[in-house]
Amino acid sequence: MSTITTTDVKAGEHVIRLNRAGEGNAEAVLFLHGSGPGATGMSNFSGNVDAFAGDYDCLVIDQVGWGDSSHPDELPPGGRVRQIVAANFAMLDELGIEKVHLVGNSLGGAVALNMVVRAPDRIGKVIGMGSAGAGGAAAAPTPELMKLITFYNDPSIESMKELISYMLVNPGLFGDRLNEIAEERLKVALRPEVRRSHELTFAPSTGLVGMSVPETALGRITNDVLLIHGREDPVVRLEGSEWFARRIPNARLFAIPQCAHWAQIEAADTFNALATAFLAGRI
């Protein structure tokens, strides 16, 4: 098991909770979690760190507005994603890290694409799983995504278990730990500042304004991009990654069968093998 250190890092006007493993390795990987209520960096990526930490400096963060990072009372005019992008780069500056690879799940995938468009020279390779922010018909929110967005209409243990069930083809993967995992996430989700941040993020026409990268900008990305998507993902459909793959010049797409939105959890071995091989230049 990798040794993980947990610290709070200044990120401009914010503070970011950082879980770090493999410090001292030459190349860094920044892990960007999704937007679910109660989500944190480690809730998304705890099962993946060991596969990377032998070769990479792994930076697993709670993004601004989630977990134990800052929860600003207001969003800037550019919305939540722009706020996160600025904070992430400020954190890297504070750590003295000039360049990173990115791994982003769902909303984290959209953040990753926004980071590479903003500062391509500071980003190495990009891995997105079930990335949000696609255009066209793929942009329409699914009923399962609407359950995530409207979670606080009924913030109960039953609602959390239902939401988790949409993230996996087989919710039985967690066995008798499903209740425990739902309770852990609900405990975080019910913190007043976490709820406030969720409602700000998904406020109509304001919170996620600017999340989607324009097609013109996608076409100018020269970084290598790997899109991993659960074939049965009901939260962000596979068509979203197909849409990105047709517009990002150096993108490749891998669809994992019998897998939903949490590819890094439900198909951890496959995800870890694909991601590490991609970063090493073998695919």
Short mmCIF file of N, CA and C in Angstrom, two decimals, residues 1-162:
data_model
loop_
_atom_site.label_atom_id
_atom_site.label_comp_id
_atom_site.label_asym_id
_atom_site.label_seq_id
_atom_site.Cartn_x
_atom_site.Cartn_y
_atom_site.Cartn_z
N MET A 1 0.84 -1.20 0.00
CA MET A 1 0.00 0.00 0.00
C MET A 1 0.87 1.25 0.00
N SER A 2 0.50 2.22 -0.81
CA SER A 2 1.25 3.47 -0.87
C SER A 2 0.98 4.30 0.38
N THR A 3 2.00 5.02 0.79
CA THR A 3 1.84 5.96 1.90
C THR A 3 1.22 7.24 1.36
N ILE A 4 0.12 7.66 1.97
CA ILE A 4 -0.59 8.86 1.54
C ILE A 4 -0.49 9.91 2.64
N THR A 5 -0.04 11.09 2.28
CA THR A 5 -0.01 12.21 3.22
C THR A 5 -1.13 13.17 2.87
N THR A 6 -1.75 13.74 3.88
CA THR A 6 -2.88 14.65 3.68
C THR A 6 -2.53 16.03 4.23
N THR A 7 -2.64 17.05 3.38
CA THR A 7 -2.33 18.42 3.78
C THR A 7 -3.35 19.36 3.16
N ASP A 8 -3.39 20.59 3.67
CA ASP A 8 -4.17 21.66 3.06
C ASP A 8 -3.21 22.63 2.41
N VAL A 9 -3.45 22.91 1.13
CA VAL A 9 -2.52 23.71 0.33
C VAL A 9 -3.21 25.01 -0.09
N LYS A 10 -2.50 26.11 0.07
CA LYS A 10 -3.02 27.41 -0.38
C LYS A 10 -3.17 27.39 -1.89
N ALA A 11 -4.31 27.89 -2.38
CA ALA A 11 -4.59 27.91 -3.81
C ALA A 11 -5.22 29.26 -4.15
N GLY A 12 -4.38 30.29 -4.21
CA GLY A 12 -4.91 31.63 -4.40
C GLY A 12 -5.69 32.04 -3.17
N GLU A 13 -6.95 32.43 -3.38
CA GLU A 13 -7.79 32.83 -2.25
C GLU A 13 -8.47 31.65 -1.58
N HIS A 14 -8.19 30.43 -2.07
CA HIS A 14 -8.83 29.23 -1.54
C HIS A 14 -7.79 28.31 -0.91
N VAL A 15 -8.30 27.24 -0.31
CA VAL A 15 -7.46 26.17 0.24
C VAL A 15 -7.95 24.85 -0.34
N ILE A 16 -7.02 24.01 -0.78
CA ILE A 16 -7.36 22.71 -1.37
C ILE A 16 -6.82 21.59 -0.50
N ARG A 17 -7.68 20.63 -0.19
CA ARG A 17 -7.28 19.43 0.53
C ARG A 17 -6.56 18.50 -0.46
N LEU A 18 -5.31 18.15 -0.13
CA LEU A 18 -4.47 17.34 -1.00
C LEU A 18 -4.09 16.04 -0.32
N ASN A 19 -4.37 14.94 -0.99
CA ASN A 19 -3.87 13.62 -0.59
C ASN A 19 -2.78 13.24 -1.59
N ARG A 20 -1.59 12.94 -1.09
CA ARG A 20 -0.43 12.80 -1.97
C ARG A 20 0.29 11.49 -1.72
N ALA A 21 0.64 10.81 -2.81
CA ALA A 21 1.42 9.58 -2.74
C ALA A 21 2.44 9.61 -3.87
N GLY A 22 3.61 9.01 -3.64
CA GLY A 22 4.64 8.98 -4.67
C GLY A 22 5.41 10.28 -4.81
N GLU A 23 5.36 11.12 -3.78
CA GLU A 23 6.09 12.40 -3.85
C GLU A 23 7.57 12.12 -4.10
N GLY A 24 8.16 12.89 -5.00
CA GLY A 24 9.55 12.69 -5.37
C GLY A 24 9.71 12.07 -6.74
N ASN A 25 8.66 11.40 -7.24
CA ASN A 25 8.71 10.89 -8.60
C ASN A 25 8.72 12.06 -9.58
N ALA A 26 9.36 11.84 -10.73
CA ALA A 26 9.64 12.94 -11.65
C ALA A 26 8.39 13.55 -12.26
N GLU A 27 7.40 12.73 -12.58
CA GLU A 27 6.19 13.22 -13.23
C GLU A 27 5.01 13.19 -12.25
N ALA A 28 4.15 14.20 -12.35
CA ALA A 28 3.01 14.31 -11.44
C ALA A 28 1.71 14.04 -12.19
N VAL A 29 0.75 13.46 -11.47
CA VAL A 29 -0.60 13.22 -11.99
C VAL A 29 -1.59 13.86 -11.03
N LEU A 30 -2.44 14.74 -11.56
CA LEU A 30 -3.48 15.39 -10.77
C LEU A 30 -4.81 14.70 -11.04
N PHE A 31 -5.43 14.18 -9.98
CA PHE A 31 -6.69 13.45 -10.08
C PHE A 31 -7.86 14.37 -9.72
N LEU A 32 -8.86 14.43 -10.62
CA LEU A 32 -9.97 15.37 -10.50
C LEU A 32 -11.29 14.59 -10.43
N HIS A 33 -11.93 14.64 -9.28
CA HIS A 33 -13.13 13.84 -9.05
C HIS A 33 -14.37 14.45 -9.72
N GLY A 34 -15.47 13.69 -9.64
CA GLY A 34 -16.74 14.13 -10.21
C GLY A 34 -17.55 14.97 -9.24
N SER A 35 -18.79 15.27 -9.63
CA SER A 35 -19.57 16.30 -8.95
C SER A 35 -20.63 15.77 -7.99
N GLY A 36 -20.67 14.47 -7.76
CA GLY A 36 -21.74 13.90 -6.95
C GLY A 36 -21.77 14.43 -5.53
N PRO A 37 -22.94 14.48 -4.91
CA PRO A 37 -23.04 14.92 -3.52
C PRO A 37 -22.23 13.98 -2.62
N GLY A 38 -21.37 14.56 -1.81
CA GLY A 38 -20.52 13.77 -0.93
C GLY A 38 -19.24 13.29 -1.58
N ALA A 39 -19.01 13.64 -2.85
CA ALA A 39 -17.79 13.20 -3.54
C ALA A 39 -16.56 13.89 -2.96
N THR A 40 -15.47 13.15 -2.95
CA THR A 40 -14.14 13.69 -2.60
C THR A 40 -13.12 13.03 -3.51
N GLY A 41 -11.90 13.53 -3.47
CA GLY A 41 -10.87 12.93 -4.28
C GLY A 41 -10.65 11.47 -3.95
N MET A 42 -10.57 11.14 -2.65
CA MET A 42 -10.28 9.77 -2.27
C MET A 42 -11.48 8.86 -2.44
N SER A 43 -12.71 9.39 -2.35
CA SER A 43 -13.87 8.53 -2.60
C SER A 43 -13.90 8.09 -4.06
N ASN A 44 -13.35 8.90 -4.95
CA ASN A 44 -13.29 8.55 -6.37
C ASN A 44 -12.10 7.69 -6.72
N PHE A 45 -10.94 7.93 -6.08
CA PHE A 45 -9.69 7.38 -6.60
C PHE A 45 -8.87 6.55 -5.60
N SER A 46 -9.43 6.22 -4.44
CA SER A 46 -8.63 5.48 -3.47
C SER A 46 -8.17 4.13 -4.00
N GLY A 47 -8.94 3.53 -4.91
CA GLY A 47 -8.58 2.23 -5.46
C GLY A 47 -7.62 2.29 -6.62
N ASN A 48 -7.17 3.48 -6.98
CA ASN A 48 -6.29 3.64 -8.14
C ASN A 48 -4.89 4.13 -7.79
N VAL A 49 -4.75 4.74 -6.63
CA VAL A 49 -3.49 5.40 -6.29
C VAL A 49 -2.31 4.44 -6.34
N ASP A 50 -2.48 3.23 -5.79
CA ASP A 50 -1.36 2.28 -5.75
C ASP A 50 -0.81 1.97 -7.14
N ALA A 51 -1.69 1.94 -8.14
CA ALA A 51 -1.25 1.60 -9.50
C ALA A 51 -0.39 2.69 -10.12
N PHE A 52 -0.49 3.91 -9.60
CA PHE A 52 0.24 5.05 -10.17
C PHE A 52 1.44 5.46 -9.32
N ALA A 53 1.35 5.27 -8.00
CA ALA A 53 2.30 5.91 -7.09
C ALA A 53 3.72 5.40 -7.20
N GLY A 54 3.92 4.22 -7.77
CA GLY A 54 5.29 3.75 -7.95
C GLY A 54 6.07 4.56 -8.96
N ASP A 55 5.36 5.17 -9.90
CA ASP A 55 6.02 5.91 -10.98
C ASP A 55 5.69 7.39 -11.02
N TYR A 56 4.62 7.80 -10.34
CA TYR A 56 4.16 9.18 -10.46
C TYR A 56 3.91 9.81 -9.09
N ASP A 57 4.07 11.11 -9.03
CA ASP A 57 3.70 11.91 -7.87
C ASP A 57 2.19 12.13 -7.98
N CYS A 58 1.42 11.43 -7.17
CA CYS A 58 -0.04 11.43 -7.29
C CYS A 58 -0.65 12.51 -6.40
N LEU A 59 -1.40 13.41 -7.01
CA LEU A 59 -2.06 14.51 -6.31
C LEU A 59 -3.55 14.29 -6.40
N VAL A 60 -4.14 13.80 -5.33
CA VAL A 60 -5.58 13.50 -5.29
C VAL A 60 -6.24 14.58 -4.45
N ILE A 61 -7.02 15.43 -5.08
CA ILE A 61 -7.55 16.61 -4.37
C ILE A 61 -9.06 16.55 -4.23
N ASP A 62 -9.55 17.28 -3.22
CA ASP A 62 -10.95 17.69 -3.18
C ASP A 62 -11.00 19.02 -3.94
N GLN A 63 -11.74 19.08 -5.01
CA GLN A 63 -11.80 20.32 -5.76
C GLN A 63 -12.58 21.38 -4.97
N VAL A 64 -12.30 22.63 -5.27
CA VAL A 64 -12.99 23.72 -4.58
C VAL A 64 -14.51 23.53 -4.73
N GLY A 65 -15.21 23.57 -3.59
CA GLY A 65 -16.64 23.33 -3.58
C GLY A 65 -17.01 21.91 -3.18
N TRP A 66 -16.02 21.08 -2.86
CA TRP A 66 -16.28 19.70 -2.45
C TRP A 66 -15.40 19.34 -1.25
N GLY A 67 -15.90 18.40 -0.46
CA GLY A 67 -15.12 17.80 0.60
C GLY A 67 -14.52 18.79 1.57
N ASP A 68 -13.22 18.65 1.81
CA ASP A 68 -12.53 19.46 2.81
C ASP A 68 -11.76 20.62 2.21
N SER A 69 -12.03 20.95 0.96
CA SER A 69 -11.46 22.17 0.36
C SER A 69 -12.39 23.35 0.63
N SER A 70 -11.99 24.53 0.18
CA SER A 70 -12.78 25.73 0.41
C SER A 70 -14.16 25.62 -0.22
N HIS A 71 -15.12 26.25 0.45
CA HIS A 71 -16.49 26.34 -0.05
C HIS A 71 -16.88 27.81 -0.12
N PRO A 72 -16.50 28.49 -1.21
CA PRO A 72 -16.79 29.93 -1.32
C PRO A 72 -18.29 30.21 -1.26
N ASP A 73 -18.62 31.34 -0.69
CA ASP A 73 -20.03 31.72 -0.57
C ASP A 73 -20.65 32.08 -1.91
N GLU A 74 -19.82 32.51 -2.85
CA GLU A 74 -20.32 32.94 -4.16
C GLU A 74 -19.42 32.38 -5.25
N LEU A 75 -19.97 32.32 -6.46
CA LEU A 75 -19.20 31.94 -7.63
C LEU A 75 -18.80 33.18 -8.42
N PRO A 76 -17.65 33.15 -9.08
CA PRO A 76 -17.28 34.27 -9.97
C PRO A 76 -18.15 34.24 -11.21
N PRO A 77 -18.16 35.32 -11.99
CA PRO A 77 -18.98 35.33 -13.21
C PRO A 77 -18.70 34.17 -14.15
N GLY A 78 -17.48 33.65 -14.13
CA GLY A 78 -17.14 32.53 -15.01
C GLY A 78 -17.66 31.19 -14.56
N GLY A 79 -18.27 31.11 -13.36
CA GLY A 79 -18.87 29.87 -12.90
C GLY A 79 -17.90 28.97 -12.16
N ARG A 80 -18.42 27.82 -11.73
CA ARG A 80 -17.67 26.90 -10.88
C ARG A 80 -16.43 26.34 -11.57
N VAL A 81 -16.55 25.93 -12.82
CA VAL A 81 -15.41 25.28 -13.48
C VAL A 81 -14.25 26.25 -13.61
N ARG A 82 -14.52 27.49 -13.99
CA ARG A 82 -13.44 28.47 -14.09
C ARG A 82 -12.80 28.70 -12.73
N GLN A 83 -13.59 28.73 -11.68
CA GLN A 83 -13.08 28.88 -10.32
C GLN A 83 -12.16 27.71 -9.96
N ILE A 84 -12.59 26.50 -10.28
CA ILE A 84 -11.79 25.31 -9.99
C ILE A 84 -10.48 25.33 -10.77
N VAL A 85 -10.56 25.64 -12.05
CA VAL A 85 -9.36 25.66 -12.89
C VAL A 85 -8.32 26.63 -12.33
N ALA A 86 -8.76 27.83 -11.98
CA ALA A 86 -7.84 28.83 -11.42
C ALA A 86 -7.23 28.33 -10.11
N ALA A 87 -8.06 27.73 -9.26
CA ALA A 87 -7.56 27.23 -7.97
C ALA A 87 -6.58 26.08 -8.17
N ASN A 88 -6.86 25.20 -9.12
CA ASN A 88 -5.95 24.07 -9.36
C ASN A 88 -4.58 24.55 -9.81
N PHE A 89 -4.54 25.51 -10.71
CA PHE A 89 -3.24 26.04 -11.15
C PHE A 89 -2.54 26.78 -10.01
N ALA A 90 -3.31 27.49 -9.19
CA ALA A 90 -2.71 28.18 -8.05
C ALA A 90 -2.11 27.18 -7.07
N MET A 91 -2.77 26.05 -6.86
CA MET A 91 -2.23 25.02 -6.00
C MET A 91 -0.92 24.46 -6.57
N LEU A 92 -0.89 24.20 -7.86
CA LEU A 92 0.33 23.69 -8.49
C LEU A 92 1.47 24.69 -8.33
N ASP A 93 1.16 25.98 -8.49
CA ASP A 93 2.18 27.01 -8.28
C ASP A 93 2.70 26.96 -6.85
N GLU A 94 1.80 26.82 -5.89
CA GLU A 94 2.20 26.77 -4.49
C GLU A 94 3.10 25.56 -4.21
N LEU A 95 2.84 24.46 -4.90
CA LEU A 95 3.64 23.25 -4.73
C LEU A 95 4.92 23.27 -5.54
N GLY A 96 5.05 24.25 -6.43
CA GLY A 96 6.23 24.33 -7.28
C GLY A 96 6.24 23.29 -8.39
N ILE A 97 5.05 22.86 -8.82
CA ILE A 97 4.92 21.86 -9.89
C ILE A 97 4.56 22.57 -11.18
N GLU A 98 5.43 22.48 -12.17
CA GLU A 98 5.23 23.21 -13.42
C GLU A 98 4.29 22.47 -14.37
N LYS A 99 4.36 21.13 -14.37
CA LYS A 99 3.61 20.38 -15.38
C LYS A 99 3.02 19.11 -14.77
N VAL A 100 1.78 18.78 -15.16
CA VAL A 100 1.11 17.58 -14.65
C VAL A 100 0.36 16.87 -15.76
N HIS A 101 0.19 15.57 -15.57
CA HIS A 101 -0.82 14.83 -16.32
C HIS A 101 -2.14 14.97 -15.56
N LEU A 102 -3.26 14.79 -16.25
CA LEU A 102 -4.56 14.95 -15.63
C LEU A 102 -5.40 13.68 -15.78
N VAL A 103 -6.08 13.31 -14.71
CA VAL A 103 -7.06 12.23 -14.72
C VAL A 103 -8.36 12.81 -14.17
N GLY A 104 -9.40 12.85 -15.00
CA GLY A 104 -10.64 13.48 -14.57
C GLY A 104 -11.85 12.61 -14.78
N ASN A 105 -12.67 12.49 -13.75
CA ASN A 105 -13.90 11.70 -13.80
C ASN A 105 -15.11 12.63 -13.89
N SER A 106 -15.95 12.46 -14.93
CA SER A 106 -17.20 13.20 -15.04
C SER A 106 -16.95 14.72 -15.09
N LEU A 107 -17.41 15.47 -14.10
CA LEU A 107 -17.11 16.90 -14.08
C LEU A 107 -15.59 17.13 -14.09
N GLY A 108 -14.85 16.24 -13.42
CA GLY A 108 -13.40 16.35 -13.43
C GLY A 108 -12.82 16.25 -14.83
N GLY A 109 -13.47 15.49 -15.72
CA GLY A 109 -13.02 15.43 -17.11
C GLY A 109 -13.20 16.75 -17.81
N ALA A 110 -14.33 17.42 -17.54
CA ALA A 110 -14.55 18.75 -18.12
C ALA A 110 -13.53 19.75 -17.57
N VAL A 111 -13.22 19.65 -16.27
CA VAL A 111 -12.20 20.52 -15.68
C VAL A 111 -10.86 20.28 -16.36
N ALA A 112 -10.52 19.01 -16.60
CA ALA A 112 -9.25 18.68 -17.24
C ALA A 112 -9.14 19.31 -18.62
N LEU A 113 -10.22 19.23 -19.42
CA LEU A 113 -10.18 19.82 -20.76
C LEU A 113 -10.06 21.34 -20.69
N ASN A 114 -10.73 21.95 -19.72
CA ASN A 114 -10.60 23.40 -19.55
C ASN A 114 -9.18 23.77 -19.12
N MET A 115 -8.54 22.94 -18.30
CA MET A 115 -7.17 23.23 -17.89
C MET A 115 -6.20 23.14 -19.06
N VAL A 116 -6.37 22.13 -19.91
CA VAL A 116 -5.44 21.97 -21.03
C VAL A 116 -5.63 23.07 -22.07
N VAL A 117 -6.86 23.55 -22.23
CA VAL A 117 -7.09 24.66 -23.16
C VAL A 117 -6.48 25.95 -22.61
N ARG A 118 -6.59 26.15 -21.31
CA ARG A 118 -6.06 27.37 -20.70
C ARG A 118 -4.53 27.41 -20.72
N ALA A 119 -3.89 26.29 -20.41
CA ALA A 119 -2.43 26.30 -20.29
C ALA A 119 -1.86 24.97 -20.81
N PRO A 120 -1.89 24.74 -22.13
CA PRO A 120 -1.47 23.45 -22.68
C PRO A 120 -0.03 23.10 -22.36
N ASP A 121 0.83 24.12 -22.19
CA ASP A 121 2.24 23.86 -21.90
C ASP A 121 2.45 23.32 -20.49
N ARG A 122 1.46 23.47 -19.61
CA ARG A 122 1.58 22.99 -18.24
C ARG A 122 0.94 21.61 -18.05
N ILE A 123 0.34 21.08 -19.10
CA ILE A 123 -0.34 19.80 -19.03
C ILE A 123 0.37 18.80 -19.93
N GLY A 124 0.56 17.58 -19.41
CA GLY A 124 1.13 16.51 -20.22
C GLY A 124 0.02 15.79 -20.95
N LYS A 125 -0.31 14.59 -20.49
CA LYS A 125 -1.38 13.82 -21.10
C LYS A 125 -2.66 13.96 -20.27
N VAL A 126 -3.79 13.70 -20.92
CA VAL A 126 -5.10 13.88 -20.28
C VAL A 126 -5.89 12.57 -20.39
N ILE A 127 -6.44 12.13 -19.26
CA ILE A 127 -7.31 10.96 -19.23
C ILE A 127 -8.66 11.40 -18.68
N GLY A 128 -9.71 11.15 -19.43
CA GLY A 128 -11.06 11.46 -18.97
C GLY A 128 -11.91 10.20 -18.91
N MET A 129 -12.68 10.06 -17.84
CA MET A 129 -13.60 8.92 -17.73
C MET A 129 -15.01 9.46 -17.58
N GLY A 130 -15.87 9.11 -18.52
CA GLY A 130 -17.24 9.60 -18.48
C GLY A 130 -17.29 11.11 -18.42
N SER A 131 -16.43 11.76 -19.20
CA SER A 131 -16.25 13.20 -19.10
C SER A 131 -17.51 13.98 -19.45
N ALA A 132 -17.82 14.96 -18.63
CA ALA A 132 -18.94 15.87 -18.89
C ALA A 132 -18.50 16.95 -19.87
N GLY A 133 -19.49 17.67 -20.40
CA GLY A 133 -19.21 18.85 -21.21
C GLY A 133 -19.30 18.67 -22.70
N ALA A 134 -19.73 17.50 -23.18
CA ALA A 134 -19.87 17.30 -24.62
C ALA A 134 -21.01 18.14 -25.16
N GLY A 135 -21.00 18.34 -26.47
CA GLY A 135 -22.03 19.15 -27.11
C GLY A 135 -23.02 18.30 -27.89
N GLY A 136 -23.86 18.96 -28.66
CA GLY A 136 -24.84 18.27 -29.47
C GLY A 136 -25.85 17.53 -28.63
N ALA A 137 -26.36 16.41 -29.18
CA ALA A 137 -27.36 15.62 -28.46
C ALA A 137 -26.79 15.04 -27.18
N ALA A 138 -25.46 14.85 -27.13
CA ALA A 138 -24.83 14.27 -25.95
C ALA A 138 -24.89 15.21 -24.74
N ALA A 139 -25.23 16.49 -24.98
CA ALA A 139 -25.26 17.45 -23.88
C ALA A 139 -26.53 17.35 -23.04
N ALA A 140 -27.54 16.68 -23.54
CA ALA A 140 -28.81 16.60 -22.81
C ALA A 140 -28.63 15.80 -21.53
N PRO A 141 -29.03 16.34 -20.37
CA PRO A 141 -28.89 15.59 -19.12
C PRO A 141 -29.80 14.38 -19.09
N THR A 142 -29.28 13.27 -18.61
CA THR A 142 -30.06 12.05 -18.50
C THR A 142 -30.90 12.08 -17.22
N PRO A 143 -31.93 11.25 -17.11
CA PRO A 143 -32.69 11.18 -15.86
C PRO A 143 -31.81 10.84 -14.66
N GLU A 144 -30.80 9.98 -14.88
CA GLU A 144 -29.90 9.60 -13.80
C GLU A 144 -29.06 10.79 -13.35
N LEU A 145 -28.61 11.60 -14.30
CA LEU A 145 -27.86 12.81 -13.94
C LEU A 145 -28.75 13.80 -13.20
N MET A 146 -30.01 13.88 -13.60
CA MET A 146 -30.93 14.78 -12.90
C MET A 146 -31.15 14.34 -11.46
N LYS A 147 -31.10 13.04 -11.20
CA LYS A 147 -31.19 12.56 -9.82
C LYS A 147 -30.01 13.07 -8.99
N LEU A 148 -28.83 13.11 -9.62
CA LEU A 148 -27.65 13.64 -8.94
C LEU A 148 -27.81 15.14 -8.68
N ILE A 149 -28.24 15.86 -9.69
CA ILE A 149 -28.36 17.32 -9.58
C ILE A 149 -29.38 17.70 -8.52
N THR A 150 -30.49 16.95 -8.45
CA THR A 150 -31.60 17.29 -7.54
C THR A 150 -31.56 16.46 -6.26
N PHE A 151 -30.42 15.92 -5.91
CA PHE A 151 -30.29 15.04 -4.76
C PHE A 151 -30.87 15.67 -3.49
N TYR A 152 -30.66 16.97 -3.30
CA TYR A 152 -31.06 17.61 -2.05
C TYR A 152 -32.57 17.83 -1.94
N ASN A 153 -33.33 17.44 -2.96
CA ASN A 153 -34.78 17.41 -2.80
C ASN A 153 -35.19 16.33 -1.80
N ASP A 154 -34.34 15.31 -1.67
CA ASP A 154 -34.60 14.22 -0.72
C ASP A 154 -33.26 13.63 -0.29
N PRO A 155 -32.51 14.33 0.55
CA PRO A 155 -31.16 13.90 0.91
C PRO A 155 -31.15 12.81 1.98
N SER A 156 -31.54 11.62 1.58
CA SER A 156 -31.69 10.51 2.51
C SER A 156 -30.73 9.39 2.16
N ILE A 157 -30.60 8.43 3.08
CA ILE A 157 -29.76 7.28 2.81
C ILE A 157 -30.30 6.48 1.64
N GLU A 158 -31.61 6.41 1.51
CA GLU A 158 -32.22 5.69 0.39
C GLU A 158 -31.88 6.37 -0.94
N SER A 159 -31.93 7.70 -0.97
CA SER A 159 -31.59 8.43 -2.19
C SER A 159 -30.13 8.26 -2.55
N MET A 160 -29.26 8.24 -1.54
CA MET A 160 -27.84 8.06 -1.81
C MET A 160 -27.56 6.67 -2.36
N LYS A 161 -28.20 5.65 -1.82
CA LYS A 161 -28.02 4.29 -2.33
C LYS A 161 -28.54 4.18 -3.76
N GLU A 162 -29.67 4.85 -4.03
CA GLU A 162 -30.20 4.86 -5.40
C GLU A 162 -29.21 5.52 -6.35
#
